[in-house]
PDB file of C-alpha atoms in Angstrom:
ATOM      1  CA  GLU A   1     -13.578   1.124  13.781  1.00 95.00           C
ATOM      2  CA  ILE A   2     -16.697   0.985  16.401  1.00 96.00           C
ATOM      3  CA  VAL A   3     -15.278   2.735  19.559  1.00 97.00           C
ATOM      4  CA  LEU A   4     -16.915   1.926  23.007  1.00 98.00           C
ATOM      5  CA  THR A   5     -16.884   4.699  25.724  1.00 98.00           C
ATOM      6  CA  GLN A   6     -17.650   3.147  28.787  1.00 98.00           C
ATOM      7  CA  SER A   7     -18.956   5.415  31.942  1.00 95.00           C
ATOM      8  CA  PRO A   8     -18.473   6.212  34.818  1.00 97.00           C
ATOM      9  CA  GLY A   9     -14.871   5.028  34.888  1.00 97.00           C
ATOM     10  CA  THR A  10     -14.803   4.593  38.554  1.00 98.00           C
ATOM     11  CA  LEU A  11     -18.446   3.751  40.549  1.00 98.00           C
ATOM     12  CA  SER A  12     -17.835   3.995  44.503  1.00 97.00           C
ATOM     13  CA  LEU A  13     -21.188   2.304  45.872  1.00 97.00           C
ATOM     14  CA  SER A  14     -22.189   0.017  48.856  1.00 97.00           C
ATOM     15  CA  PRO A  15     -23.306  -3.397  49.454  1.00 97.00           C
ATOM     16  CA  GLY A  16     -26.448  -3.587  48.847  1.00 97.00           C
ATOM     17  CA  GLU A  17     -27.098  -0.917  46.161  1.00 97.00           C
ATOM     18  CA  ARG A  18     -27.660  -0.193  42.597  1.00 98.00           C
ATOM     19  CA  ALA A  19     -25.204  -0.120  40.053  1.00 98.00           C
ATOM     20  CA  THR A  20     -25.642   0.890  36.693  1.00 98.00           C
ATOM     21  CA  LEU A  21     -23.202   1.159  34.053  1.00 98.00           C
ATOM     22  CA  SER A  22     -23.002   2.484  30.872  1.00 98.00           C
ATOM     23  CA  CYS A  23     -21.415   1.504  27.088  1.00 98.00           C
ATOM     24  CA  ARG A  24     -22.091   3.853  24.319  1.00 98.00           C
ATOM     25  CA  ALA A  25     -20.936   3.260  20.755  1.00 97.00           C
ATOM     26  CA  SER A  26     -19.889   6.054  18.569  1.00 97.00           C
ATOM     27  CA  GLN A  27     -21.730   3.861  15.593  1.00 96.00           C
ATOM     28  CA  SER A  28     -25.267   1.891  15.750  1.00 96.00           C
ATOM     29  CA  PHE A  29     -24.703  -2.171  15.606  1.00 95.00           C
ATOM     30  CA  SER A  30     -27.419  -4.875  15.972  1.00 95.00           C
ATOM     31  CA  SER A  31     -27.573  -5.649  19.901  1.00 94.00           C
ATOM     32  CA  SER A  32     -26.499  -9.473  19.275  1.00 95.00           C
ATOM     33  CA  TYR A  33     -23.230  -8.707  19.209  1.00 96.00           C
ATOM     34  CA  LEU A  34     -22.772  -6.577  22.425  1.00 97.00           C
ATOM     35  CA  ALA A  35     -21.057  -8.174  25.218  1.00 98.00           C
ATOM     36  CA  TRP A  36     -20.317  -7.855  29.048  1.00 98.00           C
ATOM     37  CA  TYR A  37     -17.297  -9.037  31.411  1.00 98.00           C
ATOM     38  CA  GLN A  38     -16.207  -8.915  34.948  1.00 98.00           C
ATOM     39  CA  GLN A  39     -13.073  -9.212  35.646  1.00 98.00           C
ATOM     40  CA  LYS A  40     -11.180  -9.187  38.999  1.00 98.00           C
ATOM     41  CA  PRO A  41      -7.982  -9.129  40.003  1.00 96.00           C
ATOM     42  CA  GLY A  42      -5.466 -11.752  38.674  1.00 96.00           C
ATOM     43  CA  GLN A  43      -8.094 -13.451  36.668  1.00 97.00           C
ATOM     44  CA  ALA A  44      -9.477 -13.693  33.523  1.00 98.00           C
ATOM     45  CA  PRO A  45     -12.275 -11.761  32.246  1.00 98.00           C
ATOM     46  CA  ARG A  46     -15.567 -14.103  32.913  1.00 97.00           C
ATOM     47  CA  LEU A  47     -18.539 -13.196  30.234  1.00 98.00           C
ATOM     48  CA  LEU A  48     -21.668 -12.095  32.111  1.00 98.00           C
ATOM     49  CA  ILE A  49     -24.287 -10.815  29.273  1.00 98.00           C
ATOM     50  CA  TYR A  50     -24.221 -11.972  25.642  1.00 97.00           C
ATOM     51  CA  GLY A  51     -26.657 -10.433  23.043  1.00 96.00           C
ATOM     52  CA  ALA A  52     -27.294  -7.271  24.978  1.00 97.00           C
ATOM     53  CA  SER A  53     -29.566  -8.844  27.120  1.00 97.00           C
ATOM     54  CA  SER A  54     -29.014 -12.911  27.663  1.00 97.00           C
ATOM     55  CA  ARG A  55     -27.161 -13.614  30.900  1.00 98.00           C
ATOM     56  CA  ALA A  56     -24.484 -16.148  30.777  1.00 97.00           C
ATOM     57  CA  THR A  57     -24.752 -19.858  32.193  1.00 95.00           C
ATOM     58  CA  GLY A  58     -24.460 -19.464  35.716  1.00 95.00           C
ATOM     59  CA  ILE A  59     -24.540 -15.767  36.147  1.00 97.00           C
ATOM     60  CA  PRO A  60     -26.947 -14.313  38.983  1.00 97.00           C
ATOM     61  CA  ASP A  61     -30.472 -12.381  38.282  1.00 96.00           C
ATOM     62  CA  ARG A  62     -28.925  -9.559  39.855  1.00 98.00           C
ATOM     63  CA  PHE A  63     -27.184  -8.995  36.770  1.00 98.00           C
ATOM     64  CA  SER A  64     -29.070  -7.400  33.599  1.00 98.00           C
ATOM     65  CA  GLY A  65     -28.216  -5.966  30.083  1.00 98.00           C
ATOM     66  CA  SER A  66     -30.774  -3.463  27.853  1.00 97.00           C
ATOM     67  CA  GLY A  67     -29.777  -1.151  25.301  1.00 97.00           C
ATOM     68  CA  SER A  68     -29.934  -1.114  21.335  1.00 96.00           C
ATOM     69  CA  GLY A  69     -28.303   0.836  18.786  1.00 95.00           C
ATOM     70  CA  THR A  70     -25.514   2.907  20.286  1.00 97.00           C
ATOM     71  CA  ASP A  71     -26.147   2.841  24.087  1.00 98.00           C
ATOM     72  CA  PHE A  72     -26.559  -0.341  25.798  1.00 98.00           C
ATOM     73  CA  THR A  73     -26.349  -0.989  30.356  1.00 98.00           C
ATOM     74  CA  LEU A  74     -25.312  -3.667  32.525  1.00 98.00           C
ATOM     75  CA  THR A  75     -27.657  -3.246  35.800  1.00 98.00           C
ATOM     76  CA  ILE A  76     -26.485  -4.840  39.181  1.00 98.00           C
ATOM     77  CA  SER A  77     -29.757  -4.934  40.960  1.00 96.00           C
ATOM     78  CA  ARG A  78     -28.443  -5.414  44.667  1.00 96.00           C
ATOM     79  CA  LEU A  79     -24.622  -5.476  45.089  1.00 97.00           C
ATOM     80  CA  GLU A  80     -22.858  -8.311  47.013  1.00 97.00           C
ATOM     81  CA  PRO A  81     -19.526  -8.443  47.722  1.00 96.00           C
ATOM     82  CA  GLU A  82     -18.070 -10.635  45.131  1.00 97.00           C
ATOM     83  CA  ASP A  83     -19.329  -8.112  42.690  1.00 98.00           C
ATOM     84  CA  PHE A  84     -16.915  -5.190  43.377  1.00 97.00           C
ATOM     85  CA  ALA A  85     -14.372  -5.681  39.851  1.00 98.00           C
ATOM     86  CA  VAL A  86     -13.673  -4.214  36.884  1.00 98.00           C
ATOM     87  CA  TYR A  87     -16.678  -4.493  34.147  1.00 98.00           C
ATOM     88  CA  TYR A  88     -15.700  -4.166  30.110  1.00 98.00           C
ATOM     89  CA  CYS A  89     -18.108  -3.833  27.190  1.00 98.00           C
ATOM     90  CA  GLN A  90     -17.046  -5.721  23.725  1.00 98.00           C
ATOM     91  CA  GLN A  91     -18.688  -5.724  20.757  1.00 97.00           C
ATOM     92  CA  PHE A  92     -18.734  -7.752  17.873  1.00 95.00           C
ATOM     93  CA  GLY A  93     -20.587  -6.200  15.309  1.00 93.00           C
ATOM     94  CA  GLY A  94     -17.384  -5.071  13.122  1.00 91.00           C
ATOM     95  CA  SER A  95     -14.109  -5.211  13.099  1.00 91.00           C
ATOM     96  CA  PRO A  96     -11.843  -4.663  15.461  1.00 95.00           C
ATOM     97  CA  ARG A  97     -13.991  -5.936  18.093  1.00 96.00           C
ATOM     98  CA  THR A  98     -13.289  -3.515  20.231  1.00 97.00           C
ATOM     99  CA  PHE A  99     -13.509  -3.232  24.189  1.00 98.00           C
ATOM    100  CA  GLY A 100     -14.525  -0.372  25.904  1.00 98.00           C
ATOM    101  CA  GLN A 101     -12.169   1.206  28.801  1.00 98.00           C
ATOM    102  CA  GLY A 102     -13.921  -0.277  31.509  1.00 98.00           C
ATOM    103  CA  THR A 103     -15.131   0.934  34.778  1.00 98.00           C
ATOM    104  CA  LYS A 104     -14.228  -0.262  37.757  1.00 98.00           C
ATOM    105  CA  LEU A 105     -16.738  -0.652  40.647  1.00 98.00           C
ATOM    106  CA  GLU A 106     -15.283  -0.065  43.952  1.00 97.00           C
ATOM    107  CA  ILE A 107     -16.480  -0.504  47.791  1.00 95.00           C
ATOM    108  CA  LYS A 108     -17.779   2.809  49.262  1.00 92.00           C
TER     109      LYS A 108
ATOM    110  CA  GLN B   1     -16.463 -28.161  27.916  1.00 91.00           C
ATOM    111  CA  VAL B   2     -14.319 -25.995  26.094  1.00 94.00           C
ATOM    112  CA  GLN B   3     -10.723 -25.009  27.688  1.00 97.00           C
ATOM    113  CA  LEU B   4      -8.092 -23.073  26.266  1.00 97.00           C
ATOM    114  CA  GLN B   5      -4.776 -23.049  27.534  1.00 98.00           C
ATOM    115  CA  GLU B   6      -1.770 -20.553  26.255  1.00 98.00           C
ATOM    116  CA  SER B   7       2.228 -21.509  26.335  1.00 98.00           C
ATOM    117  CA  GLY B   8       5.277 -19.889  25.205  1.00 97.00           C
ATOM    118  CA  PRO B   9       7.883 -17.569  26.243  1.00 96.00           C
ATOM    119  CA  GLY B  10       7.475 -15.532  29.351  1.00 96.00           C
ATOM    120  CA  LEU B  11      10.510 -13.273  28.271  1.00 98.00           C
ATOM    121  CA  VAL B  12      11.149 -12.072  25.192  1.00 98.00           C
ATOM    122  CA  LYS B  13      14.009  -9.166  23.459  1.00 98.00           C
ATOM    123  CA  PRO B  14      13.140  -6.000  22.282  1.00 97.00           C
ATOM    124  CA  SER B  15      12.730  -6.370  18.309  1.00 97.00           C
ATOM    125  CA  GLY B  16      12.376 -10.144  18.663  1.00 98.00           C
ATOM    126  CA  THR B  17       9.044 -11.793  17.745  1.00 98.00           C
ATOM    127  CA  LEU B  18       6.652 -12.838  20.661  1.00 98.00           C
ATOM    128  CA  SER B  19       5.135 -16.396  20.131  1.00 98.00           C
ATOM    129  CA  LEU B  20       2.166 -18.138  22.102  1.00 98.00           C
ATOM    130  CA  THR B  21       0.541 -20.930  21.361  1.00 98.00           C
ATOM    131  CA  CYS B  22      -2.983 -21.702  22.638  1.00 98.00           C
ATOM    132  CA  ALA B  23      -3.931 -25.444  23.076  1.00 98.00           C
ATOM    133  CA  VAL B  24      -7.746 -26.735  22.881  1.00 97.00           C
ATOM    134  CA  SER B  25      -9.614 -29.426  24.745  1.00 96.00           C
ATOM    135  CA  GLY B  26     -13.047 -30.182  24.644  1.00 94.00           C
ATOM    136  CA  GLY B  27     -13.943 -29.199  21.658  1.00 92.00           C
ATOM    137  CA  SER B  28     -13.006 -28.590  18.055  1.00 92.00           C
ATOM    138  CA  ILE B  29     -10.905 -25.913  16.290  1.00 94.00           C
ATOM    139  CA  SER B  30     -12.781 -26.351  13.312  1.00 90.00           C
ATOM    140  CA  SER B  31     -15.925 -25.499  14.792  1.00 79.00           C
ATOM    141  CA  SER B  32     -17.740 -23.392  12.319  1.00 74.00           C
ATOM    142  CA  ASN B  33     -19.702 -21.011  14.497  1.00 86.00           C
ATOM    143  CA  SER B  34     -16.496 -20.055  16.299  1.00 93.00           C
ATOM    144  CA  TRP B  35     -13.516 -17.502  16.181  1.00 95.00           C
ATOM    145  CA  TRP B  36     -10.601 -17.922  17.833  1.00 97.00           C
ATOM    146  CA  SER B  37      -8.469 -15.159  18.966  1.00 98.00           C
ATOM    147  CA  TRP B  38      -5.778 -13.557  21.226  1.00 98.00           C
ATOM    148  CA  VAL B  39      -6.606 -10.450  23.526  1.00 98.00           C
ATOM    149  CA  ARG B  40      -3.721  -8.724  25.762  1.00 98.00           C
ATOM    150  CA  GLN B  41      -3.806  -6.514  28.866  1.00 98.00           C
ATOM    151  CA  PRO B  42      -0.583  -4.882  29.741  1.00 98.00           C
ATOM    152  CA  PRO B  43       0.012  -3.999  33.818  1.00 97.00           C
ATOM    153  CA  GLY B  44      -3.166  -2.095  35.508  1.00 95.00           C
ATOM    154  CA  ARG B  45      -4.810  -1.309  32.221  1.00 97.00           C
ATOM    155  CA  GLY B  46      -7.528  -2.333  30.210  1.00 97.00           C
ATOM    156  CA  LEU B  47      -8.238  -5.420  27.535  1.00 98.00           C
ATOM    157  CA  GLU B  48      -7.078  -4.947  24.102  1.00 98.00           C
ATOM    158  CA  TRP B  49      -8.322  -7.047  21.168  1.00 98.00           C
ATOM    159  CA  ILE B  50      -5.348  -7.888  19.151  1.00 98.00           C
ATOM    160  CA  GLY B  51      -7.635 -10.443  16.261  1.00 98.00           C
ATOM    161  CA  ASP B  52      -9.455 -13.377  15.698  1.00 97.00           C
ATOM    162  CA  ILE B  53      -9.592 -16.200  13.150  1.00 97.00           C
ATOM    163  CA  HIS B  54     -11.956 -18.692  11.489  1.00 95.00           C
ATOM    164  CA  PRO B  55     -11.653 -21.897  10.838  1.00 94.00           C
ATOM    165  CA  SER B  56     -12.333 -21.250   7.080  1.00 93.00           C
ATOM    166  CA  GLY B  57      -8.897 -19.266   7.385  1.00 93.00           C
ATOM    167  CA  THR B  58     -10.268 -15.491   7.708  1.00 95.00           C
ATOM    168  CA  THR B  59      -8.116 -13.469   9.726  1.00 97.00           C
ATOM    169  CA  ASN B  60      -9.500  -9.773  11.546  1.00 97.00           C
ATOM    170  CA  TYR B  61      -6.314  -7.843  13.084  1.00 97.00           C
ATOM    171  CA  ASN B  62      -6.752  -4.919  15.256  1.00 97.00           C
ATOM    172  CA  PRO B  63      -5.398  -2.126  12.925  1.00 96.00           C
ATOM    173  CA  SER B  64      -2.849  -0.728  15.692  1.00 96.00           C
ATOM    174  CA  LEU B  65      -0.883  -3.587  15.499  1.00 97.00           C
ATOM    175  CA  LYS B  66      -2.131  -5.435  12.041  1.00 95.00           C
ATOM    176  CA  SER B  67       1.358  -5.163  10.111  1.00 96.00           C
ATOM    177  CA  ARG B  68       3.369  -7.210  13.266  1.00 98.00           C
ATOM    178  CA  VAL B  69       0.509  -9.851  13.835  1.00 98.00           C
ATOM    179  CA  THR B  70       0.283 -12.915  12.292  1.00 98.00           C
ATOM    180  CA  ILE B  71      -2.848 -15.551  13.709  1.00 98.00           C
ATOM    181  CA  SER B  72      -2.638 -18.838  12.599  1.00 97.00           C
ATOM    182  CA  LEU B  73      -4.463 -22.212  13.183  1.00 96.00           C
ATOM    183  CA  ASP B  74      -3.466 -25.554  13.178  1.00 95.00           C
ATOM    184  CA  LYS B  75      -6.030 -28.273  13.152  1.00 94.00           C
ATOM    185  CA  SER B  76      -4.438 -31.380  13.153  1.00 94.00           C
ATOM    186  CA  GLN B  77      -2.703 -30.119  16.730  1.00 96.00           C
ATOM    187  CA  ASN B  78      -6.038 -28.745  17.932  1.00 96.00           C
ATOM    188  CA  GLN B  79      -4.360 -24.966  18.770  1.00 97.00           C
ATOM    189  CA  PHE B  80      -3.857 -21.705  17.465  1.00 98.00           C
ATOM    190  CA  SER B  81      -0.709 -19.291  17.543  1.00 98.00           C
ATOM    191  CA  LEU B  82      -0.128 -15.984  17.750  1.00 98.00           C
ATOM    192  CA  LYS B  83       2.811 -14.126  16.551  1.00 98.00           C
ATOM    193  CA  LEU B  84       4.279 -10.388  16.748  1.00 98.00           C
ATOM    194  CA  SER B  85       7.310  -9.113  15.436  1.00 97.00           C
ATOM    195  CA  SER B  86       9.495  -6.037  16.369  1.00 98.00           C
ATOM    196  CA  VAL B  87       8.281  -6.228  19.973  1.00 98.00           C
ATOM    197  CA  THR B  88       9.477  -3.325  22.293  1.00 98.00           C
ATOM    198  CA  ALA B  89       8.530  -2.970  26.039  1.00 97.00           C
ATOM    199  CA  ALA B  90       4.992  -1.454  24.972  1.00 97.00           C
ATOM    200  CA  ASP B  91       3.769  -4.884  24.326  1.00 98.00           C
ATOM    201  CA  THR B  92       4.900  -6.271  27.999  1.00 98.00           C
ATOM    202  CA  ALA B  93       1.259  -7.622  28.853  1.00 98.00           C
ATOM    203  CA  VAL B  94      -0.277 -10.706  29.887  1.00 98.00           C
ATOM    204  CA  TYR B  95      -1.838 -12.261  26.834  1.00 98.00           C
ATOM    205  CA  TYR B  96      -4.993 -14.235  26.759  1.00 98.00           C
ATOM    206  CA  CYS B  97      -6.271 -16.967  24.501  1.00 98.00           C
ATOM    207  CA  ARG B  98     -10.456 -16.754  23.362  1.00 98.00           C
ATOM    208  CA  ALA B  99     -13.101 -18.237  21.474  1.00 96.00           C
ATOM    209  CA  TYR B 100     -16.339 -16.851  20.719  1.00 94.00           C
ATOM    210  CA  THR B 101     -19.271 -16.861  18.539  1.00 91.00           C
ATOM    211  CA  GLY B 102     -19.730 -13.334  19.276  1.00 89.00           C
ATOM    212  CA  TYR B 103     -23.596 -13.938  19.931  1.00 92.00           C
ATOM    213  CA  THR B 104     -24.213 -17.023  22.022  1.00 91.00           C
ATOM    214  CA  SER B 105     -22.597 -18.159  25.547  1.00 91.00           C
ATOM    215  CA  PHE B 106     -19.841 -19.647  24.152  1.00 94.00           C
ATOM    216  CA  ASP B 107     -17.168 -17.544  25.243  1.00 95.00           C
ATOM    217  CA  PRO B 108     -14.271 -19.374  26.827  1.00 96.00           C
ATOM    218  CA  TRP B 109     -11.119 -17.859  28.188  1.00 98.00           C
ATOM    219  CA  GLY B 110      -7.685 -19.056  28.602  1.00 98.00           C
ATOM    220  CA  GLN B 111      -5.985 -18.402  32.189  1.00 97.00           C
ATOM    221  CA  GLY B 112      -3.583 -15.721  30.595  1.00 98.00           C
ATOM    222  CA  THR B 113       0.331 -16.130  30.543  1.00 98.00           C
ATOM    223  CA  LEU B 114       2.406 -12.753  30.826  1.00 98.00           C
ATOM    224  CA  VAL B 115       5.032 -11.768  28.327  1.00 98.00           C
ATOM    225  CA  THR B 116       7.728  -9.241  29.126  1.00 98.00           C
ATOM    226  CA  VAL B 117       9.181  -7.411  26.794  1.00 98.00           C
ATOM    227  CA  SER B 118      13.215  -6.644  28.085  1.00 97.00           C
ATOM    228  CA  SER B 119      16.897  -7.564  27.528  1.00 94.00           C
TER     229      SER B 119
END
């Protein structure tokens, strides 16, 4: 089983700042199978990034993904008020298709 | 675009079986590139992948739930289902149905349905 560990657990930043979220895997897998999601309270998760670095339809270009092997990063270049939410990574490189435990991005 | 909608009882008794259905519209559940999946989220906690099924019939389950879970497809009704047996209060969660290929932007989710396990 591929275990995904996200860090930090909580990130406190101000609008306009840059956010860097990490997702580290217990074993290497193809970056084609790494996705990032945003979840706001009371809503289903929304796909942001697939294939580690491709933005999903309608996702602003301030969101970017990078990484390979076991280390992946989601970067939000300039935080907007609507970006404060919980972010999850998920891998589809093996079964079970595990999620990270999430990073809560909160307003400082 | 593909849309998913969960349905099923919102309250299940302990030791009973949780049964949910996900109706698919705007696309075919027989699409060979897609996996059809269930995810759950206990109140205030993170996402837990339950399992998925491919139109070929191949299934994958979370090892922690495997002995209690069955996911099935109904191609004639364009829907898929989840059954979770021997439920306890720990199975109380919002249950989401979703679909994915795992390597493209195709990744629709249902709105989620809260299932409470209580007598």
